[in-house]
GROMACS .gro file of C-alpha atoms in nm:
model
  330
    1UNK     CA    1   6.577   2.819   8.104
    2UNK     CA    2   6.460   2.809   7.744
    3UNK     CA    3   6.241   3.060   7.597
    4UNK     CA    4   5.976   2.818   7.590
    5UNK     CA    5   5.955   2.742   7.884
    6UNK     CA    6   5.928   3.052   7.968
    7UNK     CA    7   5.641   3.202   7.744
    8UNK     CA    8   5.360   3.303   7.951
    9UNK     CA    9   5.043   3.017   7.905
   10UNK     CA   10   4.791   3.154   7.646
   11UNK     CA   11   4.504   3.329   7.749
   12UNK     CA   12   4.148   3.129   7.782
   13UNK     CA   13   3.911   3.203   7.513
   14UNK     CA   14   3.676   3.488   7.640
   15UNK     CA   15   3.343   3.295   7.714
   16UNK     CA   16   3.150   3.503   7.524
   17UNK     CA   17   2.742   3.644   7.624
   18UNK     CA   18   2.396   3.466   7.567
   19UNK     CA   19   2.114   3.759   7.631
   20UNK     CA   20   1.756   3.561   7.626
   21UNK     CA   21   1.531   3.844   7.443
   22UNK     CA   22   1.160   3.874   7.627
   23UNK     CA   23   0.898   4.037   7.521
   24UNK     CA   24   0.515   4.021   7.640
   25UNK     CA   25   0.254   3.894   7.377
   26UNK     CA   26   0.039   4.168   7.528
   27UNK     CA   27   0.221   4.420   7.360
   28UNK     CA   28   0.242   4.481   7.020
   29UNK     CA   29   0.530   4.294   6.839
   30UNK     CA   30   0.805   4.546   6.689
   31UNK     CA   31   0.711   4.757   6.994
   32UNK     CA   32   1.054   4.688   7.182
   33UNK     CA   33   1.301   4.860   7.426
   34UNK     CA   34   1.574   5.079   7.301
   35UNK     CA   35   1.859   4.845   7.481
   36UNK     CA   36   1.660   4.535   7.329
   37UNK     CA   37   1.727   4.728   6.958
   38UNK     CA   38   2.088   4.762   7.026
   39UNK     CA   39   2.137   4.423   7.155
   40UNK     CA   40   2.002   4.324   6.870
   41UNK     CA   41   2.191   4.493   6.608
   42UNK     CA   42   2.512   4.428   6.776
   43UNK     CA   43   2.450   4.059   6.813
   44UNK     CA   44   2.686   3.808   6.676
   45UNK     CA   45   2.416   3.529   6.582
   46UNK     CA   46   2.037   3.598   6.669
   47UNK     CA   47   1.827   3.255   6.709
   48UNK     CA   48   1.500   3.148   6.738
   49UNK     CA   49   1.339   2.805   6.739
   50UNK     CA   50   0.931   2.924   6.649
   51UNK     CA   51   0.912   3.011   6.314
   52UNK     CA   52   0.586   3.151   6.405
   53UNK     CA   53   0.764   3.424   6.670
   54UNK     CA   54   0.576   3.731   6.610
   55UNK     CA   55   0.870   3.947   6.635
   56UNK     CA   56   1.010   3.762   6.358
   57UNK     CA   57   0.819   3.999   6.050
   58UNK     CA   58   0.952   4.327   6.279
   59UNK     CA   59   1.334   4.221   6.281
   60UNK     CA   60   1.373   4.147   5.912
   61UNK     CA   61   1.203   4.444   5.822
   62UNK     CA   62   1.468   4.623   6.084
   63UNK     CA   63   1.749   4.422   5.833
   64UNK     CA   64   1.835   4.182   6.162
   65UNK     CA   65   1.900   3.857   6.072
   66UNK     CA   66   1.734   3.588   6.257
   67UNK     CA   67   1.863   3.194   6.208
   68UNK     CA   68   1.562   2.952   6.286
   69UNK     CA   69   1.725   2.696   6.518
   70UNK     CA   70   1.708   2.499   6.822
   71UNK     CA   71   2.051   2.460   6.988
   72UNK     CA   72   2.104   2.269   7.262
   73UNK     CA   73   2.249   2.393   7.583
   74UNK     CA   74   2.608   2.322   7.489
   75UNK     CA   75   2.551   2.438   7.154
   76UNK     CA   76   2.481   2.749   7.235
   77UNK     CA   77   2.756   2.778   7.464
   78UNK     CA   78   3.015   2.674   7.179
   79UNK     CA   79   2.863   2.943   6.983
   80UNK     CA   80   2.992   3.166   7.185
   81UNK     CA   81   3.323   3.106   7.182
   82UNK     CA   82   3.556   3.437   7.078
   83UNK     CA   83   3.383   3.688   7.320
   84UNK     CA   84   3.073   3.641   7.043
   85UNK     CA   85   2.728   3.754   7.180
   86UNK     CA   86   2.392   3.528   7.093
   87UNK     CA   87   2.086   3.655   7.091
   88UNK     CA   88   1.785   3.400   7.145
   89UNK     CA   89   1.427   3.478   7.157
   90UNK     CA   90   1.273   3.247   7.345
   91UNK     CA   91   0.910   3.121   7.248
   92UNK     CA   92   0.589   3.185   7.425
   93UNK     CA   93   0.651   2.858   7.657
   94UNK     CA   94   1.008   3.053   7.736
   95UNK     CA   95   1.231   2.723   7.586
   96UNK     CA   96   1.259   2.594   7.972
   97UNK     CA   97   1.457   2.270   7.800
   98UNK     CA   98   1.718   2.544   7.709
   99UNK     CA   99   1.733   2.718   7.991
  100UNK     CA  100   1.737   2.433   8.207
  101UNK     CA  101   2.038   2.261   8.054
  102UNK     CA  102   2.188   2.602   8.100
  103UNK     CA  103   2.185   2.575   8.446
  104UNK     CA  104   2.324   2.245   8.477
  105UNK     CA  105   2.618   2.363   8.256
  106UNK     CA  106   2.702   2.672   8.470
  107UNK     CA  107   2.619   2.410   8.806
  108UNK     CA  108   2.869   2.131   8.660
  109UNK     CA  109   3.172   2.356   8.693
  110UNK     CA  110   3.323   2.174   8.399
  111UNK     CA  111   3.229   2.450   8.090
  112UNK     CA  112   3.324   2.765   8.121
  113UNK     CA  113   3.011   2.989   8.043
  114UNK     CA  114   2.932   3.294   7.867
  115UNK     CA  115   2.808   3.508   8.037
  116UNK     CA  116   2.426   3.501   8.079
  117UNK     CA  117   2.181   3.802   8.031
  118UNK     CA  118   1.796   3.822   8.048
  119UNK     CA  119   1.661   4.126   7.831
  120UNK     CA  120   1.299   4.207   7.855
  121UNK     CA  121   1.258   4.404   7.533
  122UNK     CA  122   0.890   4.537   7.631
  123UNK     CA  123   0.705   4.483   8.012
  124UNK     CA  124   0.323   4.438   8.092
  125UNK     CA  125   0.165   4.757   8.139
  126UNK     CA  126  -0.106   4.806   8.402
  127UNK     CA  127  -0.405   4.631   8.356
  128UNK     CA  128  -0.266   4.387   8.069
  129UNK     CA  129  -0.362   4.092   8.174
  130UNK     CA  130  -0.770   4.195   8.117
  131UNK     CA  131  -0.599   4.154   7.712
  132UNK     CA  132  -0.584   3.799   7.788
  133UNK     CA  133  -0.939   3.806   7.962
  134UNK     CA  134  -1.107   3.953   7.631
  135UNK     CA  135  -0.897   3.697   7.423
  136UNK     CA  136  -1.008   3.408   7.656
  137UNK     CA  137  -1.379   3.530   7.641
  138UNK     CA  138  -1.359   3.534   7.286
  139UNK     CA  139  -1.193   3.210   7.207
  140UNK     CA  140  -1.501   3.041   7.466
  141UNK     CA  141  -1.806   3.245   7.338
  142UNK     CA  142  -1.687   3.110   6.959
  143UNK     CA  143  -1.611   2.761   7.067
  144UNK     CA  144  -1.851   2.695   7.367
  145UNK     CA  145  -2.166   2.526   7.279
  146UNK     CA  146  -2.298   2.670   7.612
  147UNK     CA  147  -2.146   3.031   7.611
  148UNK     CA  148  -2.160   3.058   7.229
  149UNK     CA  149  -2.577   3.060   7.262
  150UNK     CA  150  -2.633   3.302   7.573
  151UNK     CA  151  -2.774   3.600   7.548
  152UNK     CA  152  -2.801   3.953   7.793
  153UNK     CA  153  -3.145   3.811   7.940
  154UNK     CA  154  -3.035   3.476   7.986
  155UNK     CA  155  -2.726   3.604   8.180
  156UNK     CA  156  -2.889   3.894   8.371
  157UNK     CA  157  -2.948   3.672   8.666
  158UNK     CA  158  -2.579   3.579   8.732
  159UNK     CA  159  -2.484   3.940   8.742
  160UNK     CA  160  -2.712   3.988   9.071
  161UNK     CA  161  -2.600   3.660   9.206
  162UNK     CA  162  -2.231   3.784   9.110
  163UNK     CA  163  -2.301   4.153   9.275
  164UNK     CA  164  -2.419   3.985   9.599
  165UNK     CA  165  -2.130   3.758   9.633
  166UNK     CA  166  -1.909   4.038   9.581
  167UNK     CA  167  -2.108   4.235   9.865
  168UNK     CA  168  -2.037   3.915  10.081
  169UNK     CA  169  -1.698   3.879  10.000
  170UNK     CA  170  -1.638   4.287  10.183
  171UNK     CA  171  -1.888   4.195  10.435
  172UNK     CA  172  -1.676   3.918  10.543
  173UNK     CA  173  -1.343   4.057  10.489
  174UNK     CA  174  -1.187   3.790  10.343
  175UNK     CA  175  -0.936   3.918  10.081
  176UNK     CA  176  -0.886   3.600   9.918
  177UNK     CA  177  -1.241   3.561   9.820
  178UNK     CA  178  -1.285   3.946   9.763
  179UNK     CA  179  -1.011   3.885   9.494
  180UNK     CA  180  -1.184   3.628   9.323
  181UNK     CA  181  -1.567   3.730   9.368
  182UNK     CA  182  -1.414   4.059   9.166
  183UNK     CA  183  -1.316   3.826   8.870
  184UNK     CA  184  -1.642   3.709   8.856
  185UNK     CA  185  -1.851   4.007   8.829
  186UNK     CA  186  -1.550   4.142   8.553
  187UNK     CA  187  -1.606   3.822   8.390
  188UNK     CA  188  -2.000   3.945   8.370
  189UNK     CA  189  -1.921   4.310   8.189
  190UNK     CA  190  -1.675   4.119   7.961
  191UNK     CA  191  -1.895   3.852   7.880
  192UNK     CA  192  -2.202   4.117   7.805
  193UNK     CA  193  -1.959   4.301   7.599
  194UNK     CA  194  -1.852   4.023   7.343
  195UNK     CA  195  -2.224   3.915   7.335
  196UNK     CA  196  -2.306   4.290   7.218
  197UNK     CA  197  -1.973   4.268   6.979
  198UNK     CA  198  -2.233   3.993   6.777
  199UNK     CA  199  -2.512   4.229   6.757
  200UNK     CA  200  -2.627   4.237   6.370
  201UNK     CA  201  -2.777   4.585   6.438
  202UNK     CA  202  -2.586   4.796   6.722
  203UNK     CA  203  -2.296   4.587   6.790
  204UNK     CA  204  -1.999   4.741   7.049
  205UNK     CA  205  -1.714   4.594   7.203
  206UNK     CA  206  -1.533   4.579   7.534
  207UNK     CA  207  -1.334   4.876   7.380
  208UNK     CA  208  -1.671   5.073   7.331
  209UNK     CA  209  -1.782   5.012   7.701
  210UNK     CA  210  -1.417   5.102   7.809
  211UNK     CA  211  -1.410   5.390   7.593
  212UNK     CA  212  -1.774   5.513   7.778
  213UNK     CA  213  -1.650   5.473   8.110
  214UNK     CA  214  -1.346   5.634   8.077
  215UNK     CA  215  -1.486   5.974   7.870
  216UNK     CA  216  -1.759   5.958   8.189
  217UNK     CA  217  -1.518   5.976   8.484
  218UNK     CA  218  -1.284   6.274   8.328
  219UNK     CA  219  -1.572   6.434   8.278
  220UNK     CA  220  -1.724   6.387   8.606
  221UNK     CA  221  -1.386   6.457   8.792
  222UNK     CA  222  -1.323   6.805   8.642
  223UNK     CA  223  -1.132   6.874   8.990
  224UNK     CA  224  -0.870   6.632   8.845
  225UNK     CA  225  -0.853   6.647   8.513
  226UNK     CA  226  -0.990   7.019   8.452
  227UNK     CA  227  -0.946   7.369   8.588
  228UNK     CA  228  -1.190   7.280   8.867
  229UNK     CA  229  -1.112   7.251   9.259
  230UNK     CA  230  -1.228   7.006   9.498
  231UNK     CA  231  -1.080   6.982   9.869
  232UNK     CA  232  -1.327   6.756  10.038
  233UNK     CA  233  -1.544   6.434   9.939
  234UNK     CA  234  -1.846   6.660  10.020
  235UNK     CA  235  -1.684   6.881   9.692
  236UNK     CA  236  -1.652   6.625   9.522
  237UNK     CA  237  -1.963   6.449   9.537
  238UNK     CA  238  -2.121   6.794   9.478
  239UNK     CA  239  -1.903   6.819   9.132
  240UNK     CA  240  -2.036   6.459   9.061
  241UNK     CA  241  -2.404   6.535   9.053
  242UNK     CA  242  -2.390   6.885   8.942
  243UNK     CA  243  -2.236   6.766   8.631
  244UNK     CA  244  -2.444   6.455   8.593
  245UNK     CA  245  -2.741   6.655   8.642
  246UNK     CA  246  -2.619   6.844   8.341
  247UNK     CA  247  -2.559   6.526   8.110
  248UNK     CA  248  -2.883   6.375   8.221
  249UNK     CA  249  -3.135   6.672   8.197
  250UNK     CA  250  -3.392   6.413   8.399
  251UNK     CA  251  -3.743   6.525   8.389
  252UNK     CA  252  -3.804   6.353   8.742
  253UNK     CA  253  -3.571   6.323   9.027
  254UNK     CA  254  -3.698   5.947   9.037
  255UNK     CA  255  -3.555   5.888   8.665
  256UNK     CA  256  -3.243   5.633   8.623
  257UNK     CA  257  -3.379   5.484   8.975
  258UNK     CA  258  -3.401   5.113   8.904
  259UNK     CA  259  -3.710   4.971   9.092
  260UNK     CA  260  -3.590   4.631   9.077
  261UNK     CA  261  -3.335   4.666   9.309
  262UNK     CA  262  -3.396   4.554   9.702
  263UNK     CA  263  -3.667   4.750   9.865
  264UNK     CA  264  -3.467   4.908  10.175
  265UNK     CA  265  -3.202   5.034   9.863
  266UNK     CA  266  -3.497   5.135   9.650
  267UNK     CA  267  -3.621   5.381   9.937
  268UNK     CA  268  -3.270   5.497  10.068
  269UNK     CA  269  -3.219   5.616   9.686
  270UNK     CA  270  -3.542   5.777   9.653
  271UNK     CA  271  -3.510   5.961   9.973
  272UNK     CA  272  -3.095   6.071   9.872
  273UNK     CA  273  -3.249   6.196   9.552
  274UNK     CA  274  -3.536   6.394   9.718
  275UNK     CA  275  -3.239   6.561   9.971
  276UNK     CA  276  -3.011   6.669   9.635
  277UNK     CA  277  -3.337   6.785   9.464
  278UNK     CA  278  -3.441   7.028   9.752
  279UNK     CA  279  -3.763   6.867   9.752
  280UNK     CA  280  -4.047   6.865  10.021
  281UNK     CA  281  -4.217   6.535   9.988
  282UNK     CA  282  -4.406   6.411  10.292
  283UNK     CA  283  -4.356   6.052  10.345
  284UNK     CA  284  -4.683   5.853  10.217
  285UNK     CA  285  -4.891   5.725  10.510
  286UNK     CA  286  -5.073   5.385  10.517
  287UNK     CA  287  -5.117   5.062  10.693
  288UNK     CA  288  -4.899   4.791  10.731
  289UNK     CA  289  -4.518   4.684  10.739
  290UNK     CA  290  -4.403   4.827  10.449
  291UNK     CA  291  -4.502   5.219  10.561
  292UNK     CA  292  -4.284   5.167  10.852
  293UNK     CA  293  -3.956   5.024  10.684
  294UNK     CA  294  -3.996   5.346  10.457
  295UNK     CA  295  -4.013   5.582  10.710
  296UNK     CA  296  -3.722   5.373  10.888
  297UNK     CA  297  -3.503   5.356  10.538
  298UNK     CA  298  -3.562   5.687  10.459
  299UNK     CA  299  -3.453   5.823  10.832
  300UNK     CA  300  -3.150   5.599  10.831
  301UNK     CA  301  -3.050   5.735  10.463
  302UNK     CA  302  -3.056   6.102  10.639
  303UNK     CA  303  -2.829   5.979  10.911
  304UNK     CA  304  -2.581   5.878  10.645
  305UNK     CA  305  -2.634   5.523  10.708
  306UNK     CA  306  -2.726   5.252  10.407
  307UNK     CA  307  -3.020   5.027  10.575
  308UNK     CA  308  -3.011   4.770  10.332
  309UNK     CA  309  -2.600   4.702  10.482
  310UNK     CA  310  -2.737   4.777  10.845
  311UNK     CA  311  -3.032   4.490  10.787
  312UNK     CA  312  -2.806   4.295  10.643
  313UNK     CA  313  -2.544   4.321  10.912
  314UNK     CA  314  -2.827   4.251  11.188
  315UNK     CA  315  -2.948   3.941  10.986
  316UNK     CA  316  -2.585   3.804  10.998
  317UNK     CA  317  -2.560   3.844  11.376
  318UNK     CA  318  -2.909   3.657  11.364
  319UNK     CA  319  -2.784   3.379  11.162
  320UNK     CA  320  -2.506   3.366  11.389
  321UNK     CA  321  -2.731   3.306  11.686
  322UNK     CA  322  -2.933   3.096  11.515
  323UNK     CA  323  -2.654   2.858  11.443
  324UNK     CA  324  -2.525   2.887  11.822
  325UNK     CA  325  -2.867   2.848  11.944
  326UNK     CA  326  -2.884   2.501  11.702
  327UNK     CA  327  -2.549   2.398  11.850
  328UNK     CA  328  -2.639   2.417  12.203
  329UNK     CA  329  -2.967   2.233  12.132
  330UNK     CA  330  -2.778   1.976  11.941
   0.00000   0.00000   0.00000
């Protein structure tokens, strides 16, 4: 047997490694992962087809080279050849034209493929998709003709109509709707917020009416994010109004009581802030209905009950026999 015949065969070409680099939009660009850095730097050949990328500015600055290109499928495959590693950012649409004739490579059995990585170089925090929500909202109230004219009065009425369907939505239980009923009213404080954002004399933003909300409930929970201790709801709720009693300094119990609201909810709150007040009000006495749902709200709101969700429940089962009572006539 000759020597050459009995060489051993060479060894195949090692396949090489294609990492697709992620990154959200809703994070700020430059802002990646350590392991997305180092992939990075280490990379053979980094690629991206949008010259637009935002990440683009961030990499050169970091002295990575980036080649603006489009490769194919097999393109990139043959760039891999010699164990090299390619980097590819994918655009905002994720290059599915790429990544799909990657899998029918790898499913044809007739290439032999690098091996293939997905690197998210930054994730979605909690609550980032209400960036897009504020983006939307802004794109729409500057290129709406309907939404770029409304104002806080003219909207006012949706955010009862919104609140109500919300109350429906728990009422009936029905998560699907609950889901969506939220989005709506959250559409309403984002929509009043980029309308104040245009306000020539006391604009604020979404960020402003964050901002308020957030400073209110550290302050308020003192038990959680202070020295303070609270081992029951019943301590808690006394923490609440002690310390907005303190931020208020009301001259009347009655102030911050809207009087628009629904008249069994208007008395229940007057009566719950008579109770935390230590007052002694007799109930006013008079003819007619309206003394009598008083006295009835105002007992009820004692008992720990809400009467305006207790009506509302009754009317339900009343609409309910109402409809049976058509059906069986029918």
């Amino acid at each position: 047997m000759t020597s050459e015949a009995s060489a051993p065969a060479p060894a195949p070409a090692a396949p090489g490694r294609i990492v697709l680099l992620t990154a959200s939009h809703r994070v700020a660009p430059g802002l990646l992962s350590w392991p997305a850095w180092q992939t990075l730097r280490a990379a053979d050949l980094v690629l991206c087809a949008d010259a637009g990328h935002p990440q683009l500015p961030y990499l050169r600055e970091a002295g990575v080279a980036v080649e603006h290109a489009a490769p194919t499928a097999q393109e990139l495959v043959d760039a891999c050849e010699g164990d090299r590693t390619v980097v590819v950012l994918p655009s905002g649409e994720g290059d599915q034209a790429l990544t799909d004739g990657l899998a029918r490579l790898a499913g044809s059995g007739r290439v032999q493929m690098p091996n293939l990585e997905l690197l998210p170089g930054s994730y979605d925090l909690p609550g980032a998709r209400l960036l897009d929500l504020v983006q939307v909202m802004d794109r729409i109230r500057l290129e709406c003709p309907w939404s770029s004219q409304q104002t806080h009065k003219g909207l006012a009425k949706y955010g009862i109509e919104e609140a109500y369907e919300l109350v429906e939505a728990i009422e009936d239980g029905d998560r699907e709707e609950l889901r969506e009923e939220l989005g709506d009213v959250l559409l309403q404080v984002v929509f009043h917020a980029r309308i104040a954002q245009d306000d020539p004399e006391e604009p604020f933003s979404i960020d402003d009416v964050a901002g308020t909300i957030v400073e209110k409930l550290i302050h308020r929970h003192p038990h959680v994010f202070g020295d303070d201790t609270a081992e029951t709801p019943e301590d808690v709720k006394a923490h609440w109004l002690r310390t907005k009693a303190i931020e208020k300094q009301r001259e009347s119990a009655t102030d911050g009581v809207p009087l628009g609201q629904p008249g069994l909810a208007l008395a229940a709150k007057l009566s719950s802030r008579v109770r935390h007040a230590d007052l002694d009000v007799p109930l006013p006495t008079g003819e007619g209905i309206g003394y009598e749902l008083l006295a009835m709200a105002v007992r009820a709101e004692e008992a720990g009950v809400d009467p305006e969700a207790a009506l509302r429940a009754a009317a339900r089962t009343y609409r309910d026999a109402i409809r049976s009572a058509e059906h069986h006539t029918g």
